[in-house]
PDB file of C-alpha atoms in Angstrom:
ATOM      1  CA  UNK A   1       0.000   0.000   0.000  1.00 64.00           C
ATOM      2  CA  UNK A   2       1.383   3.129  -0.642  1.00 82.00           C
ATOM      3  CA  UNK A   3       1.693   5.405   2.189  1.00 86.00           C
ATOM      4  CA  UNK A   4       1.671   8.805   0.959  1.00 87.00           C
ATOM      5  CA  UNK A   5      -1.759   7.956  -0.486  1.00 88.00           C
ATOM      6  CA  UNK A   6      -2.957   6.489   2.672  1.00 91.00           C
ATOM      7  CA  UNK A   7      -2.000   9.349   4.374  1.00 91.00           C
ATOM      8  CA  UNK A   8      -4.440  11.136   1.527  1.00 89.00           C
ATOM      9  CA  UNK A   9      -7.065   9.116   2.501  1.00 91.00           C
ATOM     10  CA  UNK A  10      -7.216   9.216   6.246  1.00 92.00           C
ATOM     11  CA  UNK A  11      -6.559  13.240   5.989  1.00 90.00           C
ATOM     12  CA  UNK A  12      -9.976  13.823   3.659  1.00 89.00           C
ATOM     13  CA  UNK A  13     -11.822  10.921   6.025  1.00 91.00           C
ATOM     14  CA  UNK A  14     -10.693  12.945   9.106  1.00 90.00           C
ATOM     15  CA  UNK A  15     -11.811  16.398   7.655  1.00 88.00           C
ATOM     16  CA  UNK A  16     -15.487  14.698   6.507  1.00 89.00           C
ATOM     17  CA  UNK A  17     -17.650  12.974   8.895  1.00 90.00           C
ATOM     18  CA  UNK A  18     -20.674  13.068   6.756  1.00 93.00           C
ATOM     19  CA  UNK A  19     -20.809  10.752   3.658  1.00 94.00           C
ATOM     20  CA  UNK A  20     -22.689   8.299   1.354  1.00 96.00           C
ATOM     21  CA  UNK A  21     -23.508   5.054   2.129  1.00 97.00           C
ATOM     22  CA  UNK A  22     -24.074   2.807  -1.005  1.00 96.00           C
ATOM     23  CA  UNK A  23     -25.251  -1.207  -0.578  1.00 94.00           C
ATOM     24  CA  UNK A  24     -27.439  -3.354  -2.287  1.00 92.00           C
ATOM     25  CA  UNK A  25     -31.278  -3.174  -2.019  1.00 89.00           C
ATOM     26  CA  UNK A  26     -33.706  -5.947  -4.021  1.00 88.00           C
ATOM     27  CA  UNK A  27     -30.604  -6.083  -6.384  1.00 87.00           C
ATOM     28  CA  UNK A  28     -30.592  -1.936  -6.924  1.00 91.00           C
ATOM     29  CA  UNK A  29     -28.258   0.341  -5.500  1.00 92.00           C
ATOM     30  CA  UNK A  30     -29.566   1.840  -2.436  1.00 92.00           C
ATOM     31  CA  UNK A  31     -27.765   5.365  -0.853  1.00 95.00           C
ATOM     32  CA  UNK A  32     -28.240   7.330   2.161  1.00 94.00           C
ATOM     33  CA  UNK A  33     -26.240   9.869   4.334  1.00 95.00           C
ATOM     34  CA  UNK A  34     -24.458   8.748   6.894  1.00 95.00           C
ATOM     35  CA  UNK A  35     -21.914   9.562   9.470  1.00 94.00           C
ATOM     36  CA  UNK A  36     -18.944   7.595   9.033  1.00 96.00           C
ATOM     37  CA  UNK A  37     -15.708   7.623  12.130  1.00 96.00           C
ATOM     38  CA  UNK A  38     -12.518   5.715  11.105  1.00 95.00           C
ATOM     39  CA  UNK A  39     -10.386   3.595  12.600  1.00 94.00           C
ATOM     40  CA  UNK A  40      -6.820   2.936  10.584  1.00 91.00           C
ATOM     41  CA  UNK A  41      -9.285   3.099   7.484  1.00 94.00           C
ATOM     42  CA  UNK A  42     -11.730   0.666   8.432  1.00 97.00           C
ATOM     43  CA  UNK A  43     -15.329   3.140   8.630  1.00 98.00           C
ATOM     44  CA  UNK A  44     -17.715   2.620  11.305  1.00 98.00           C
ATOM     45  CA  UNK A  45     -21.365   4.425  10.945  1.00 97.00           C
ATOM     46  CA  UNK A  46     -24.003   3.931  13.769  1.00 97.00           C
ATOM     47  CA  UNK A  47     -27.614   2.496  13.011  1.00 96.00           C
ATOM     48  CA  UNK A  48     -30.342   0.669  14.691  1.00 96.00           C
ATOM     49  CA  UNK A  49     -29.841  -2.959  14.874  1.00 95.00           C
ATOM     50  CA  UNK A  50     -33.502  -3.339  13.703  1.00 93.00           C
ATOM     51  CA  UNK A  51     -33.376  -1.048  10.069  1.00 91.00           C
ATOM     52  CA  UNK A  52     -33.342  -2.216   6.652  1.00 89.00           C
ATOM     53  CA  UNK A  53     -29.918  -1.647   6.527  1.00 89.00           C
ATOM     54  CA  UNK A  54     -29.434  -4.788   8.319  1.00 91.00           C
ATOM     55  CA  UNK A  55     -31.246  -6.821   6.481  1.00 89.00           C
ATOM     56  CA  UNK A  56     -29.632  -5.294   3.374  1.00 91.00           C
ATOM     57  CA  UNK A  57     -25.787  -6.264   4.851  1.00 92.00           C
ATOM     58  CA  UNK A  58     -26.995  -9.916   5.516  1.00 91.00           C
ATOM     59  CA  UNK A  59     -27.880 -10.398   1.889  1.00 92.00           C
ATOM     60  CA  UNK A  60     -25.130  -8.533   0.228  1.00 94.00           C
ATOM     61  CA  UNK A  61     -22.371  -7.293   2.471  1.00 96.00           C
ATOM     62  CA  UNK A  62     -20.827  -4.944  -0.157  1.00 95.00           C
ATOM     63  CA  UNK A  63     -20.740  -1.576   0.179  1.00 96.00           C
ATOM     64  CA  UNK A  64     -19.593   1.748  -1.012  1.00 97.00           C
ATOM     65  CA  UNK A  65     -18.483   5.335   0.498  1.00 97.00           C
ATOM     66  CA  UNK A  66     -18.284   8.546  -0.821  1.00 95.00           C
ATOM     67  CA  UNK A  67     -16.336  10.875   1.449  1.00 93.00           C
ATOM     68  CA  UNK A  68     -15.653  14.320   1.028  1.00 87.00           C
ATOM     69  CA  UNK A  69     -16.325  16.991  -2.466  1.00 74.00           C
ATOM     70  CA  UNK A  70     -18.640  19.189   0.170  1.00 68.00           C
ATOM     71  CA  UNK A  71     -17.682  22.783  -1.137  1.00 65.00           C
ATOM     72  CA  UNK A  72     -17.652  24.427  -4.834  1.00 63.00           C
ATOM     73  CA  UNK A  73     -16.718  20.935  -5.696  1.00 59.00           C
ATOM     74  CA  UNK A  74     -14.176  22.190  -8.676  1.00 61.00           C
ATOM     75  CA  UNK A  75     -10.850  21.384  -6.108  1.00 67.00           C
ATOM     76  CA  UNK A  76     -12.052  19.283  -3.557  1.00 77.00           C
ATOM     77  CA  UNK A  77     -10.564  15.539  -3.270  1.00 84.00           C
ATOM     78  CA  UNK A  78     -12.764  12.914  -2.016  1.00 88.00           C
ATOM     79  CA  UNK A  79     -12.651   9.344  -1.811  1.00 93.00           C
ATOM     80  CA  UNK A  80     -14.585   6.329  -2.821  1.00 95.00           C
ATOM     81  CA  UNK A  81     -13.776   3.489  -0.665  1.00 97.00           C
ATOM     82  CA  UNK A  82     -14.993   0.117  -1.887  1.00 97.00           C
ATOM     83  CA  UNK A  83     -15.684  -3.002   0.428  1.00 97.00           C
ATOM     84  CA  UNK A  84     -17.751  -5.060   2.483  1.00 97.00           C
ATOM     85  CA  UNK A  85     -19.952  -4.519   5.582  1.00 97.00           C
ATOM     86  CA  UNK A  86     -21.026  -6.229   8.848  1.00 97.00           C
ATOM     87  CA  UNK A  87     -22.265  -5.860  11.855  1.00 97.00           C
ATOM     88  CA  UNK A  88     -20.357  -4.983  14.632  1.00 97.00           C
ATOM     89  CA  UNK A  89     -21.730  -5.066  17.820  1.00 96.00           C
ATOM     90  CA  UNK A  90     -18.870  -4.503  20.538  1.00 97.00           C
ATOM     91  CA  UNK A  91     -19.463  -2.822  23.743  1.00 97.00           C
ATOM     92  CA  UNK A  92     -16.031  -0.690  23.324  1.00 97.00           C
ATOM     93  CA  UNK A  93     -16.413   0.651  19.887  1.00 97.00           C
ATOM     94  CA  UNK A  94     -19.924   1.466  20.441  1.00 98.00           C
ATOM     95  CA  UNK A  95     -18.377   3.647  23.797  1.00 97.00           C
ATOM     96  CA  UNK A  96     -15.616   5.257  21.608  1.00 97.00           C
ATOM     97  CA  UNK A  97     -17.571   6.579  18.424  1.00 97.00           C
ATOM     98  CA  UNK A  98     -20.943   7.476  21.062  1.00 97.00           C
ATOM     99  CA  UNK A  99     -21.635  10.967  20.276  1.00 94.00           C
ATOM    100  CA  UNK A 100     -24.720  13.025  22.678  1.00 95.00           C
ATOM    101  CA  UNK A 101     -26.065  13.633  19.338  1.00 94.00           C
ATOM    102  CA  UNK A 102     -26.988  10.165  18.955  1.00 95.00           C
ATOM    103  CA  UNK A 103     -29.566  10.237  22.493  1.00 96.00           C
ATOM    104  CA  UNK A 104     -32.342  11.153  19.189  1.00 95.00           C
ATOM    105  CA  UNK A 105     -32.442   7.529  18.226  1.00 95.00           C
ATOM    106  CA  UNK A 106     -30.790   5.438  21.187  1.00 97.00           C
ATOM    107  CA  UNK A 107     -30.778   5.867  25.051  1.00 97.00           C
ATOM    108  CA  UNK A 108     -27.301   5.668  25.309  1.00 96.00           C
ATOM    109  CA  UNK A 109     -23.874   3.438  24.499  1.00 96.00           C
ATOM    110  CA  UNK A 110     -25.483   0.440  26.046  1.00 96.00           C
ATOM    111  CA  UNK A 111     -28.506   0.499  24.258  1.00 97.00           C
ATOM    112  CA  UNK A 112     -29.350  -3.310  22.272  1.00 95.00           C
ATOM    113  CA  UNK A 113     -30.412  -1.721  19.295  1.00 96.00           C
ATOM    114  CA  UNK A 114     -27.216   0.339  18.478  1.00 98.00           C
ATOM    115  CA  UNK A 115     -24.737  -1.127  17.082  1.00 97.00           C
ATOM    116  CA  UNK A 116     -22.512  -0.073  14.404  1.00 97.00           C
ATOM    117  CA  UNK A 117     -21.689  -1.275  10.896  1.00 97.00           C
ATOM    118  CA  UNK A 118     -18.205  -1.780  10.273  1.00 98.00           C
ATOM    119  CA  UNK A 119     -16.828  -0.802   6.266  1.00 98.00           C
ATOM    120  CA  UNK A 120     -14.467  -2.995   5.550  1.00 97.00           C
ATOM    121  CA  UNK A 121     -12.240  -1.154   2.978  1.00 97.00           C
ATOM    122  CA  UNK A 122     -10.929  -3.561  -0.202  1.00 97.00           C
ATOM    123  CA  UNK A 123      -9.881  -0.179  -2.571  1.00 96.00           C
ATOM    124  CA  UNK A 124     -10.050   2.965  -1.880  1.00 95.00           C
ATOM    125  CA  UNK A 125      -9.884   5.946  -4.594  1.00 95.00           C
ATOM    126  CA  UNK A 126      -8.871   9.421  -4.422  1.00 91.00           C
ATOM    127  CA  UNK A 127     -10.418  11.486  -6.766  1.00 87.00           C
ATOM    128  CA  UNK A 128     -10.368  14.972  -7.836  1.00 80.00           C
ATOM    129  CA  UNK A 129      -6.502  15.325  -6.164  1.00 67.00           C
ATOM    130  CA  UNK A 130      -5.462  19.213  -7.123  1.00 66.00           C
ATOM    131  CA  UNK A 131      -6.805  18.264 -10.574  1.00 66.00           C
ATOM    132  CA  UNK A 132      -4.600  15.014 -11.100  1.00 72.00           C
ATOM    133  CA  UNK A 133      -5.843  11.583 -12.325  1.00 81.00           C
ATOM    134  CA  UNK A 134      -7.766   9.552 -10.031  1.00 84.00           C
ATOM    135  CA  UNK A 135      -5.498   7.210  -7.328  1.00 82.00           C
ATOM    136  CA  UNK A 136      -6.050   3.988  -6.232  1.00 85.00           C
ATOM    137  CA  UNK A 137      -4.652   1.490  -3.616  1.00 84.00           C
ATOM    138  CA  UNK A 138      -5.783  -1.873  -2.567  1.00 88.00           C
ATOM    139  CA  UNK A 139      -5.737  -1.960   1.153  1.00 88.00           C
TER     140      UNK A 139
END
């Protein structure tokens, strides 16, 4: 893996919490907004144990992200990170990405329904880099 582009990637997933979820609906893409926290370039978003999204993962674990490209658009680098999904329930990352903002949809870290679904990163692209060609590393 080249390290100067990993370095890319974890600087644009660092500046972007907010991005797009892409999996697999009834064979059709399905997207939605998420918010996405990283850890060595695996993602993690949160979601209720008992959502589609579930079911979705259980039938087709791959998944895409779109980080990033949230100004003008013209200059900003993003990244598409490619991989597949699961279900991660443990107790410690569930503490370490909790945010207050969360207390809309769970009653806290220990709550059975929250659990987080764990991006499992197979390539990852940089894209719109200062105008340069598109980069891509297998991770």
């Amino acid at each position: 893996m080249n390290k100067d582009l990993k370095q890319k990637a974890l600087e644009i997933i660092s500046n972007h919490r907010t991005g797009i979820l892409a999996n697999v609906e009834n064979k059709k893409p399905h997207v939605r907004y998420m918010t996405f926290f990283n850890k060595d370039l695996t993602l993690f978003t949160p979601t209720k144990l008992d959502t589609e999204k579930v079911d979705e993962i259980e039938k087709n674990p791959s998944a895409s992200v779109l980080l990033g490209y949230e100004e003008k658009g013209l200059s900003d680098s993003y990244i598409e990170v490619s991989g597949t999904s699961r279900i991660n329930q443990s107790q410690e990352l569930k503490q370490q990405f909790w945010d207050d903002s969360f207390s809309k949809w769970f009653s806290g870290p220990e709550d059975s329904n929250y659990v987080l679904l764990e991006i499992q990163p197979e390539t990852i692209r940089i894209l719109n880099n200062e105008g340069g060609e598109a980069q891509e590393f297998q991770v």
